[in-house]
Amino acid sequence: MRLRAFWLSLLIGCNASYAGLFDDEEARKQIAAQQALIGDLRNQGRTLEARIVKLEETLNDQPLLELHNQIETLRLDMNKLQGQIEVLVNENELTQKRQKDFYIDLDSRLRRLEQPDESAASESPAPPATKSEAAPEPSIETPARVVAVIPPPASAAPTDTLESREYEAAYSLFKNAKYQDAISQFKQFIKSYPGSSLVPSAHYWTGNAYYAKRDFKNAISTQEKLIATFPASSKAPDAMLNIASSQQEMNQKAAAKKTLENLIAKYPGSDAAQKAKQRLASRK
């Protein structure tokens, strides 16, 4: 009986030892697995840290920043130069218009002055008259000459002068970078003189004023209205170029490219088309 109890106790003790050894082995395996996982996580952390440091070094690379700043400066200078060129082109067009109007008016006045002499020369010479018949001639001829030299109605010139002055006043605001005031003045000009030959230019500079204010949405809609209403205007190609510039500023690169291509196809001989070709070439 005692022997049986001894063997039973010995068996229970051995089982407990084996159980303890089994639990310890599992724990070691778990620890090893956790340590391996920690090592992997640390490696990933070091990799991410290295990438962050590399990015910071790239961002803090002084030569790269200087190059970026130089590019932005050149871009601003180019935009200013383009604006100055457009201003000079517009002033040249206005000068040519004034010169043309002056010569037309001068020719018209000369024709009015020459008309009585031509009609008098075309008449057949009258037969010799007696003194009593010749006497009334001065009284007939003199009124005819007086009527001939009467100037044209005074209302025509002041109206044209007022129209030009109002346009130039709006344009002067644009040149002085008072863009919002220029927009208001140009819109009032278009409303007051809807049939004026300067209306396309008024639309164009309104769009440019919006562009200068970085209101690209209104710049595009204004230039689109100009193109739709006055497709044959000399300002239409420049309006399309301005639309492309606005689209580019809005990061609508595909739309800007399409606008430049349409400009070249629609107005192939214009200066704006040449600029469009240069812009497309610079994209490649």
PDB file of C-alpha atoms in Angstrom:
ATOM      1  CA  MET A   1       0.000   0.000   0.000  1.00  0.00           C
ATOM      2  CA  ARG A   2       2.774   2.355   0.942  1.00  0.00           C
ATOM      3  CA  LEU A   3       4.683   1.376  -2.219  1.00  0.00           C
ATOM      4  CA  ARG A   4       1.686   2.200  -4.351  1.00  0.00           C
ATOM      5  CA  ALA A   5       1.366   5.567  -2.702  1.00  0.00           C
ATOM      6  CA  PHE A   6       5.053   6.195  -3.314  1.00  0.00           C
ATOM      7  CA  TRP A   7       4.833   5.465  -7.013  1.00  0.00           C
ATOM      8  CA  LEU A   8       1.690   7.546  -7.316  1.00  0.00           C
ATOM      9  CA  SER A   9       3.388  10.517  -5.685  1.00  0.00           C
ATOM     10  CA  LEU A  10       6.415  10.103  -7.928  1.00  0.00           C
ATOM     11  CA  LEU A  11       4.239  10.011 -11.044  1.00  0.00           C
ATOM     12  CA  ILE A  12       2.364  13.176 -10.052  1.00  0.00           C
ATOM     13  CA  GLY A  13       5.637  14.979  -9.407  1.00  0.00           C
ATOM     14  CA  CYS A  14       7.047  14.033 -12.801  1.00  0.00           C
ATOM     15  CA  ASN A  15       3.925  15.212 -14.580  1.00  0.00           C
ATOM     16  CA  ALA A  16       4.110  18.574 -12.814  1.00  0.00           C
ATOM     17  CA  SER A  17       7.759  18.973 -13.830  1.00  0.00           C
ATOM     18  CA  TYR A  18       7.006  18.199 -17.438  1.00  0.00           C
ATOM     19  CA  ALA A  19       4.095  20.672 -17.392  1.00  0.00           C
ATOM     20  CA  GLY A  20       6.372  23.359 -16.002  1.00  0.00           C
ATOM     21  CA  LEU A  21       8.956  22.662 -18.670  1.00  0.00           C
ATOM     22  CA  PHE A  22       6.282  22.865 -21.390  1.00  0.00           C
ATOM     23  CA  ASP A  23       4.907  26.222 -20.151  1.00  0.00           C
ATOM     24  CA  ASP A  24       8.403  27.716 -19.994  1.00  0.00           C
ATOM     25  CA  GLU A  25       9.195  26.676 -23.585  1.00  0.00           C
ATOM     26  CA  GLU A  26       6.008  28.287 -24.916  1.00  0.00           C
ATOM     27  CA  ALA A  27       6.775  31.487 -23.064  1.00  0.00           C
ATOM     28  CA  ARG A  28      10.250  31.596 -24.543  1.00  0.00           C
ATOM     29  CA  LYS A  29       8.826  31.154 -28.020  1.00  0.00           C
ATOM     30  CA  GLN A  30       6.374  33.999 -27.464  1.00  0.00           C
ATOM     31  CA  ILE A  31       9.144  36.270 -26.176  1.00  0.00           C
ATOM     32  CA  ALA A  32      11.319  35.468 -29.148  1.00  0.00           C
ATOM     33  CA  ALA A  33       8.445  36.213 -31.532  1.00  0.00           C
ATOM     34  CA  GLN A  34       7.722  39.522 -29.809  1.00  0.00           C
ATOM     35  CA  GLN A  35      11.376  40.505 -29.916  1.00  0.00           C
ATOM     36  CA  ALA A  36      11.498  39.731 -33.613  1.00  0.00           C
ATOM     37  CA  LEU A  37       8.376  41.846 -34.178  1.00  0.00           C
ATOM     38  CA  ILE A  38       9.869  44.694 -32.163  1.00  0.00           C
ATOM     39  CA  GLY A  39      13.007  44.465 -34.256  1.00  0.00           C
ATOM     40  CA  ASP A  40      10.981  44.679 -37.449  1.00  0.00           C
ATOM     41  CA  LEU A  41       9.070  47.689 -36.151  1.00  0.00           C
ATOM     42  CA  ARG A  42      12.295  49.391 -35.160  1.00  0.00           C
ATOM     43  CA  ASN A  43      13.706  48.778 -38.619  1.00  0.00           C
ATOM     44  CA  GLN A  44      10.583  50.268 -40.194  1.00  0.00           C
ATOM     45  CA  GLY A  45      10.861  53.246 -37.868  1.00  0.00           C
ATOM     46  CA  ARG A  46      14.496  53.803 -38.808  1.00  0.00           C
ATOM     47  CA  THR A  47      13.556  53.571 -42.496  1.00  0.00           C
ATOM     48  CA  LEU A  48      10.786  56.145 -42.103  1.00  0.00           C
ATOM     49  CA  GLU A  49      13.061  58.408 -40.104  1.00  0.00           C
ATOM     50  CA  ALA A  50      15.697  58.212 -42.833  1.00  0.00           C
ATOM     51  CA  ARG A  51      13.099  59.130 -45.465  1.00  0.00           C
ATOM     52  CA  ILE A  52      11.927  62.099 -43.399  1.00  0.00           C
ATOM     53  CA  VAL A  53      15.482  63.335 -42.956  1.00  0.00           C
ATOM     54  CA  LYS A  54      16.081  62.991 -46.680  1.00  0.00           C
ATOM     55  CA  LEU A  55      12.927  64.954 -47.479  1.00  0.00           C
ATOM     56  CA  GLU A  56      13.908  67.676 -45.026  1.00  0.00           C
ATOM     57  CA  GLU A  57      17.343  67.892 -46.588  1.00  0.00           C
ATOM     58  CA  THR A  58      15.753  68.207 -50.033  1.00  0.00           C
ATOM     59  CA  LEU A  59      13.381  70.931 -48.858  1.00  0.00           C
ATOM     60  CA  ASN A  60      16.161  72.758 -47.061  1.00  0.00           C
ATOM     61  CA  ASP A  61      18.505  72.536 -50.018  1.00  0.00           C
ATOM     62  CA  GLN A  62      19.373  76.207 -50.478  1.00  0.00           C
ATOM     63  CA  PRO A  63      20.396  76.036 -54.177  1.00  0.00           C
ATOM     64  CA  LEU A  64      17.044  74.434 -55.055  1.00  0.00           C
ATOM     65  CA  LEU A  65      15.135  77.137 -53.207  1.00  0.00           C
ATOM     66  CA  GLU A  66      17.179  79.842 -54.880  1.00  0.00           C
ATOM     67  CA  LEU A  67      16.481  78.338 -58.305  1.00  0.00           C
ATOM     68  CA  HIS A  68      12.761  78.221 -57.541  1.00  0.00           C
ATOM     69  CA  ASN A  69      12.793  81.850 -56.415  1.00  0.00           C
ATOM     70  CA  GLN A  70      14.677  82.893 -59.543  1.00  0.00           C
ATOM     71  CA  ILE A  71      12.131  81.124 -61.740  1.00  0.00           C
ATOM     72  CA  GLU A  72       9.253  82.870 -59.954  1.00  0.00           C
ATOM     73  CA  THR A  73      10.997  86.235 -60.301  1.00  0.00           C
ATOM     74  CA  LEU A  74      11.564  85.688 -64.013  1.00  0.00           C
ATOM     75  CA  ARG A  75       7.955  84.660 -64.423  1.00  0.00           C
ATOM     76  CA  LEU A  76       6.717  87.836 -62.753  1.00  0.00           C
ATOM     77  CA  ASP A  77       9.047  89.938 -64.902  1.00  0.00           C
ATOM     78  CA  MET A  78       7.783  88.182 -68.027  1.00  0.00           C
ATOM     79  CA  ASN A  79       4.156  88.856 -67.060  1.00  0.00           C
ATOM     80  CA  LYS A  80       4.963  92.525 -66.469  1.00  0.00           C
ATOM     81  CA  LEU A  81       6.729  92.744 -69.819  1.00  0.00           C
ATOM     82  CA  GLN A  82       3.786  91.124 -71.564  1.00  0.00           C
ATOM     83  CA  GLY A  83       1.446  93.627 -69.943  1.00  0.00           C
ATOM     84  CA  GLN A  84       3.630  96.543 -71.072  1.00  0.00           C
ATOM     85  CA  ILE A  85       3.689  95.185 -74.624  1.00  0.00           C
ATOM     86  CA  GLU A  86      -0.097  94.898 -74.669  1.00  0.00           C
ATOM     87  CA  VAL A  87      -0.419  98.458 -73.378  1.00  0.00           C
ATOM     88  CA  LEU A  88       1.895  99.751 -76.116  1.00  0.00           C
ATOM     89  CA  VAL A  89       0.022  97.793 -78.788  1.00  0.00           C
ATOM     90  CA  ASN A  90      -3.258  99.260 -77.623  1.00  0.00           C
ATOM     91  CA  GLU A  91      -1.873 102.801 -77.575  1.00  0.00           C
ATOM     92  CA  ASN A  92      -0.565 102.277 -81.102  1.00  0.00           C
ATOM     93  CA  GLU A  93      -3.997 101.131 -82.271  1.00  0.00           C
ATOM     94  CA  LEU A  94      -5.626 104.184 -80.700  1.00  0.00           C
ATOM     95  CA  THR A  95      -3.110 106.483 -82.379  1.00  0.00           C
ATOM     96  CA  GLN A  96      -3.760 104.887 -85.759  1.00  0.00           C
ATOM     97  CA  LYS A  97      -7.510 105.233 -85.247  1.00  0.00           C
ATOM     98  CA  ARG A  98      -7.202 108.921 -84.379  1.00  0.00           C
ATOM     99  CA  GLN A  99      -4.997 109.511 -87.415  1.00  0.00           C
ATOM    100  CA  LYS A 100      -7.447 107.729 -89.698  1.00  0.00           C
ATOM    101  CA  ASP A 101     -10.423 109.641 -88.270  1.00  0.00           C
ATOM    102  CA  PHE A 102      -8.527 112.911 -88.685  1.00  0.00           C
ATOM    103  CA  TYR A 103      -7.798 112.307 -92.368  1.00  0.00           C
ATOM    104  CA  ILE A 104     -11.369 111.194 -93.046  1.00  0.00           C
ATOM    105  CA  ASP A 105     -12.729 114.332 -91.399  1.00  0.00           C
ATOM    106  CA  LEU A 106     -10.205 116.539 -93.214  1.00  0.00           C
ATOM    107  CA  ASP A 107     -11.053 114.984 -96.577  1.00  0.00           C
ATOM    108  CA  SER A 108     -14.758 115.448 -95.910  1.00  0.00           C
ATOM    109  CA  ARG A 109     -14.296 119.123 -95.078  1.00  0.00           C
ATOM    110  CA  LEU A 110     -12.161 119.735 -98.177  1.00  0.00           C
ATOM    111  CA  ARG A 111     -14.794 118.129-100.375  1.00  0.00           C
ATOM    112  CA  ARG A 112     -17.462 120.398 -98.942  1.00  0.00           C
ATOM    113  CA  LEU A 113     -15.311 123.466 -99.600  1.00  0.00           C
ATOM    114  CA  GLU A 114     -14.498 122.410-103.167  1.00  0.00           C
ATOM    115  CA  GLN A 115     -18.056 121.499-104.129  1.00  0.00           C
ATOM    116  CA  PRO A 116     -19.308 125.069-105.022  1.00  0.00           C
ATOM    117  CA  ASP A 117     -16.299 125.731-107.285  1.00  0.00           C
ATOM    118  CA  GLU A 118     -16.837 122.467-109.144  1.00  0.00           C
ATOM    119  CA  SER A 119     -20.528 123.183-109.706  1.00  0.00           C
ATOM    120  CA  ALA A 120     -19.771 126.718-110.875  1.00  0.00           C
ATOM    121  CA  ALA A 121     -17.099 125.496-113.291  1.00  0.00           C
ATOM    122  CA  SER A 122     -19.438 122.907-114.777  1.00  0.00           C
ATOM    123  CA  GLU A 123     -22.026 125.509-115.752  1.00  0.00           C
ATOM    124  CA  SER A 124     -21.867 126.787-119.362  1.00  0.00           C
ATOM    125  CA  PRO A 125     -20.753 130.405-119.726  1.00  0.00           C
ATOM    126  CA  ALA A 126     -23.688 132.805-119.867  1.00  0.00           C
ATOM    127  CA  PRO A 127     -24.105 135.149-122.854  1.00  0.00           C
ATOM    128  CA  PRO A 128     -23.091 138.777-122.399  1.00  0.00           C
ATOM    129  CA  ALA A 129     -25.671 140.555-120.357  1.00  0.00           C
ATOM    130  CA  THR A 130     -26.688 144.120-119.977  1.00  0.00           C
ATOM    131  CA  LYS A 131     -25.824 146.075-116.903  1.00  0.00           C
ATOM    132  CA  SER A 132     -29.327 145.645-115.557  1.00  0.00           C
ATOM    133  CA  GLU A 133     -29.064 141.852-115.896  1.00  0.00           C
ATOM    134  CA  ALA A 134     -25.545 141.616-114.466  1.00  0.00           C
ATOM    135  CA  ALA A 135     -26.319 143.581-111.344  1.00  0.00           C
ATOM    136  CA  PRO A 136     -28.205 140.883-109.409  1.00  0.00           C
ATOM    137  CA  GLU A 137     -25.441 138.220-109.849  1.00  0.00           C
ATOM    138  CA  PRO A 138     -23.451 139.026-106.685  1.00  0.00           C
ATOM    139  CA  SER A 139     -26.583 138.761-104.563  1.00  0.00           C
ATOM    140  CA  ILE A 140     -27.277 135.240-105.931  1.00  0.00           C
ATOM    141  CA  GLU A 141     -23.735 133.884-105.875  1.00  0.00           C
ATOM    142  CA  THR A 142     -22.751 135.186-102.475  1.00  0.00           C
ATOM    143  CA  PRO A 143     -25.407 133.281-100.496  1.00  0.00           C
ATOM    144  CA  ALA A 144     -24.385 130.064-102.273  1.00  0.00           C
ATOM    145  CA  ARG A 145     -20.776 130.412-101.077  1.00  0.00           C
ATOM    146  CA  VAL A 146     -21.882 131.272 -97.563  1.00  0.00           C
ATOM    147  CA  VAL A 147     -23.952 128.105 -97.358  1.00  0.00           C
ATOM    148  CA  ALA A 148     -21.066 126.009 -98.711  1.00  0.00           C
ATOM    149  CA  VAL A 149     -18.600 126.943 -95.964  1.00  0.00           C
ATOM    150  CA  ILE A 150     -20.979 126.306 -93.085  1.00  0.00           C
ATOM    151  CA  PRO A 151     -19.225 123.737 -90.844  1.00  0.00           C
ATOM    152  CA  PRO A 152     -20.814 120.354 -90.157  1.00  0.00           C
ATOM    153  CA  PRO A 153     -23.155 120.001 -87.175  1.00  0.00           C
ATOM    154  CA  ALA A 154     -21.261 120.657 -83.975  1.00  0.00           C
ATOM    155  CA  SER A 155     -22.814 117.675 -82.196  1.00  0.00           C
ATOM    156  CA  ALA A 156     -20.872 115.041 -84.206  1.00  0.00           C
ATOM    157  CA  ALA A 157     -17.355 115.942 -83.069  1.00  0.00           C
ATOM    158  CA  PRO A 158     -18.094 116.375 -79.340  1.00  0.00           C
ATOM    159  CA  THR A 159     -19.879 112.987 -79.229  1.00  0.00           C
ATOM    160  CA  ASP A 160     -16.878 111.219 -80.736  1.00  0.00           C
ATOM    161  CA  THR A 161     -14.524 113.133 -78.446  1.00  0.00           C
ATOM    162  CA  LEU A 162     -16.565 112.235 -75.364  1.00  0.00           C
ATOM    163  CA  GLU A 163     -16.590 108.578 -76.391  1.00  0.00           C
ATOM    164  CA  SER A 164     -12.811 108.520 -76.825  1.00  0.00           C
ATOM    165  CA  ARG A 165     -12.244 110.396 -73.580  1.00  0.00           C
ATOM    166  CA  GLU A 166     -14.353 107.979 -71.569  1.00  0.00           C
ATOM    167  CA  TYR A 167     -12.532 105.014 -73.069  1.00  0.00           C
ATOM    168  CA  GLU A 168      -9.122 106.551 -72.428  1.00  0.00           C
ATOM    169  CA  ALA A 169     -10.141 107.393 -68.857  1.00  0.00           C
ATOM    170  CA  ALA A 170     -10.956 103.734 -68.214  1.00  0.00           C
ATOM    171  CA  TYR A 171      -7.758 102.625 -69.921  1.00  0.00           C
ATOM    172  CA  SER A 172      -5.725 105.070 -67.829  1.00  0.00           C
ATOM    173  CA  LEU A 173      -7.131 103.456 -64.684  1.00  0.00           C
ATOM    174  CA  PHE A 174      -5.967 100.075 -65.972  1.00  0.00           C
ATOM    175  CA  LYS A 175      -2.453 101.365 -66.686  1.00  0.00           C
ATOM    176  CA  ASN A 176      -2.269 102.792 -63.168  1.00  0.00           C
ATOM    177  CA  ALA A 177      -3.168  99.363 -61.722  1.00  0.00           C
ATOM    178  CA  LYS A 178      -6.565 100.582 -60.474  1.00  0.00           C
ATOM    179  CA  TYR A 179      -8.125  97.424 -61.815  1.00  0.00           C
ATOM    180  CA  GLN A 180     -11.495  97.448 -60.042  1.00  0.00           C
ATOM    181  CA  ASP A 181     -12.129 101.067 -61.068  1.00  0.00           C
ATOM    182  CA  ALA A 182     -11.059 100.218 -64.614  1.00  0.00           C
ATOM    183  CA  ILE A 183     -13.520  97.314 -64.711  1.00  0.00           C
ATOM    184  CA  SER A 184     -16.370  99.582 -63.623  1.00  0.00           C
ATOM    185  CA  GLN A 185     -15.436 102.284 -66.157  1.00  0.00           C
ATOM    186  CA  PHE A 186     -15.096  99.855 -69.058  1.00  0.00           C
ATOM    187  CA  LYS A 187     -18.450  98.253 -68.251  1.00  0.00           C
ATOM    188  CA  GLN A 188     -20.078 101.686 -68.149  1.00  0.00           C
ATOM    189  CA  PHE A 189     -18.448 102.541 -71.487  1.00  0.00           C
ATOM    190  CA  ILE A 190     -19.833  99.366 -73.090  1.00  0.00           C
ATOM    191  CA  LYS A 191     -23.278 100.197 -71.740  1.00  0.00           C
ATOM    192  CA  SER A 192     -23.129 103.816 -72.931  1.00  0.00           C
ATOM    193  CA  TYR A 193     -21.643 103.104 -76.386  1.00  0.00           C
ATOM    194  CA  PRO A 194     -22.749  99.595 -77.437  1.00  0.00           C
ATOM    195  CA  GLY A 195     -22.121 100.373 -81.113  1.00  0.00           C
ATOM    196  CA  SER A 196     -18.648 101.835 -80.658  1.00  0.00           C
ATOM    197  CA  SER A 197     -15.695 100.322 -82.477  1.00  0.00           C
ATOM    198  CA  LEU A 198     -13.865 100.425 -79.135  1.00  0.00           C
ATOM    199  CA  VAL A 199     -16.258  97.981 -77.442  1.00  0.00           C
ATOM    200  CA  PRO A 200     -14.130  94.886 -78.278  1.00  0.00           C
ATOM    201  CA  SER A 201     -11.091  96.576 -76.734  1.00  0.00           C
ATOM    202  CA  ALA A 202     -13.162  97.536 -73.695  1.00  0.00           C
ATOM    203  CA  HIS A 203     -14.143  93.877 -73.226  1.00  0.00           C
ATOM    204  CA  TYR A 204     -10.529  92.794 -73.665  1.00  0.00           C
ATOM    205  CA  TRP A 205      -9.095  95.180 -71.066  1.00  0.00           C
ATOM    206  CA  THR A 206     -11.904  94.318 -68.670  1.00  0.00           C
ATOM    207  CA  GLY A 207     -10.815  90.688 -68.905  1.00  0.00           C
ATOM    208  CA  ASN A 208      -7.188  91.691 -68.395  1.00  0.00           C
ATOM    209  CA  ALA A 209      -8.146  93.697 -65.319  1.00  0.00           C
ATOM    210  CA  TYR A 210      -9.870  90.635 -63.869  1.00  0.00           C
ATOM    211  CA  TYR A 211      -6.748  88.603 -64.665  1.00  0.00           C
ATOM    212  CA  ALA A 212      -4.556  91.156 -62.875  1.00  0.00           C
ATOM    213  CA  LYS A 213      -6.863  90.839 -59.843  1.00  0.00           C
ATOM    214  CA  ARG A 214      -6.409  87.049 -60.094  1.00  0.00           C
ATOM    215  CA  ASP A 215     -10.135  86.682 -60.658  1.00  0.00           C
ATOM    216  CA  PHE A 216      -9.532  84.123 -63.371  1.00  0.00           C
ATOM    217  CA  LYS A 217     -13.125  82.895 -63.595  1.00  0.00           C
ATOM    218  CA  ASN A 218     -14.446  86.344 -64.551  1.00  0.00           C
ATOM    219  CA  ALA A 219     -11.434  86.919 -66.782  1.00  0.00           C
ATOM    220  CA  ILE A 220     -12.329  83.823 -68.793  1.00  0.00           C
ATOM    221  CA  SER A 221     -16.052  84.628 -69.035  1.00  0.00           C
ATOM    222  CA  THR A 222     -15.321  88.214 -70.156  1.00  0.00           C
ATOM    223  CA  GLN A 223     -12.904  87.138 -72.884  1.00  0.00           C
ATOM    224  CA  GLU A 224     -15.280  84.384 -74.029  1.00  0.00           C
ATOM    225  CA  LYS A 225     -18.002  86.998 -74.452  1.00  0.00           C
ATOM    226  CA  LEU A 226     -15.652  89.108 -76.575  1.00  0.00           C
ATOM    227  CA  ILE A 227     -14.797  86.155 -78.828  1.00  0.00           C
ATOM    228  CA  ALA A 228     -18.441  85.116 -79.202  1.00  0.00           C
ATOM    229  CA  THR A 229     -19.666  88.651 -79.973  1.00  0.00           C
ATOM    230  CA  PHE A 230     -16.720  89.938 -82.025  1.00  0.00           C
ATOM    231  CA  PRO A 231     -14.950  86.897 -83.530  1.00  0.00           C
ATOM    232  CA  ALA A 232     -13.400  89.013 -86.298  1.00  0.00           C
ATOM    233  CA  SER A 233     -11.975  91.619 -83.903  1.00  0.00           C
ATOM    234  CA  SER A 234      -8.212  92.048 -83.711  1.00  0.00           C
ATOM    235  CA  LYS A 235      -8.586  91.542 -79.956  1.00  0.00           C
ATOM    236  CA  ALA A 236     -10.135  88.069 -80.297  1.00  0.00           C
ATOM    237  CA  PRO A 237      -6.799  86.186 -80.634  1.00  0.00           C
ATOM    238  CA  ASP A 238      -5.354  88.032 -77.630  1.00  0.00           C
ATOM    239  CA  ALA A 239      -8.529  87.232 -75.696  1.00  0.00           C
ATOM    240  CA  MET A 240      -8.002  83.509 -76.346  1.00  0.00           C
ATOM    241  CA  LEU A 241      -4.408  83.816 -75.178  1.00  0.00           C
ATOM    242  CA  ASN A 242      -5.609  85.480 -71.987  1.00  0.00           C
ATOM    243  CA  ILE A 243      -8.088  82.640 -71.457  1.00  0.00           C
ATOM    244  CA  ALA A 244      -5.252  80.123 -71.745  1.00  0.00           C
ATOM    245  CA  SER A 245      -3.222  82.108 -69.198  1.00  0.00           C
ATOM    246  CA  SER A 246      -6.155  82.122 -66.774  1.00  0.00           C
ATOM    247  CA  GLN A 247      -6.681  78.388 -67.208  1.00  0.00           C
ATOM    248  CA  GLN A 248      -2.992  77.782 -66.570  1.00  0.00           C
ATOM    249  CA  GLU A 249      -3.153  79.839 -63.369  1.00  0.00           C
ATOM    250  CA  MET A 250      -6.151  77.741 -62.273  1.00  0.00           C
ATOM    251  CA  ASN A 251      -4.033  74.615 -62.896  1.00  0.00           C
ATOM    252  CA  GLN A 252      -6.339  73.563 -65.750  1.00  0.00           C
ATOM    253  CA  LYS A 253      -3.388  72.507 -67.872  1.00  0.00           C
ATOM    254  CA  ALA A 254      -5.333  70.336 -70.319  1.00  0.00           C
ATOM    255  CA  ALA A 255      -7.873  73.105 -70.940  1.00  0.00           C
ATOM    256  CA  ALA A 256      -5.101  75.676 -71.417  1.00  0.00           C
ATOM    257  CA  LYS A 257      -3.380  73.421 -73.958  1.00  0.00           C
ATOM    258  CA  LYS A 258      -6.658  72.968 -75.849  1.00  0.00           C
ATOM    259  CA  THR A 259      -7.276  76.734 -75.905  1.00  0.00           C
ATOM    260  CA  LEU A 260      -3.804  77.391 -77.321  1.00  0.00           C
ATOM    261  CA  GLU A 261      -4.362  74.783 -80.038  1.00  0.00           C
ATOM    262  CA  ASN A 262      -7.740  76.319 -80.929  1.00  0.00           C
ATOM    263  CA  LEU A 263      -6.130  79.761 -81.062  1.00  0.00           C
ATOM    264  CA  ILE A 264      -3.519  78.579 -83.562  1.00  0.00           C
ATOM    265  CA  ALA A 265      -6.185  76.892 -85.696  1.00  0.00           C
ATOM    266  CA  LYS A 266      -8.624  79.832 -85.635  1.00  0.00           C
ATOM    267  CA  TYR A 267      -6.189  82.748 -85.950  1.00  0.00           C
ATOM    268  CA  PRO A 268      -3.041  81.227 -87.515  1.00  0.00           C
ATOM    269  CA  GLY A 269      -1.551  84.510 -88.721  1.00  0.00           C
ATOM    270  CA  SER A 270      -1.919  86.473 -85.489  1.00  0.00           C
ATOM    271  CA  ASP A 271       0.831  87.437 -83.064  1.00  0.00           C
ATOM    272  CA  ALA A 272      -1.141  85.650 -80.358  1.00  0.00           C
ATOM    273  CA  ALA A 273      -0.916  82.421 -82.377  1.00  0.00           C
ATOM    274  CA  GLN A 274       2.873  82.724 -82.467  1.00  0.00           C
ATOM    275  CA  LYS A 275       2.935  83.147 -78.689  1.00  0.00           C
ATOM    276  CA  ALA A 276       0.650  80.127 -78.374  1.00  0.00           C
ATOM    277  CA  LYS A 277       3.094  78.044 -80.429  1.00  0.00           C
ATOM    278  CA  GLN A 278       5.948  79.113 -78.159  1.00  0.00           C
ATOM    279  CA  ARG A 279       3.991  78.162 -75.062  1.00  0.00           C
ATOM    280  CA  LEU A 280       3.104  74.746 -76.462  1.00  0.00           C
ATOM    281  CA  ALA A 281       6.731  74.164 -77.437  1.00  0.00           C
ATOM    282  CA  SER A 282       7.897  75.001 -73.915  1.00  0.00           C
ATOM    283  CA  ARG A 283       5.589  72.301 -72.532  1.00  0.00           C
ATOM    284  CA  LYS A 284       7.414  69.536 -74.393  1.00  0.00           C
TER     285      LYS A 284
END
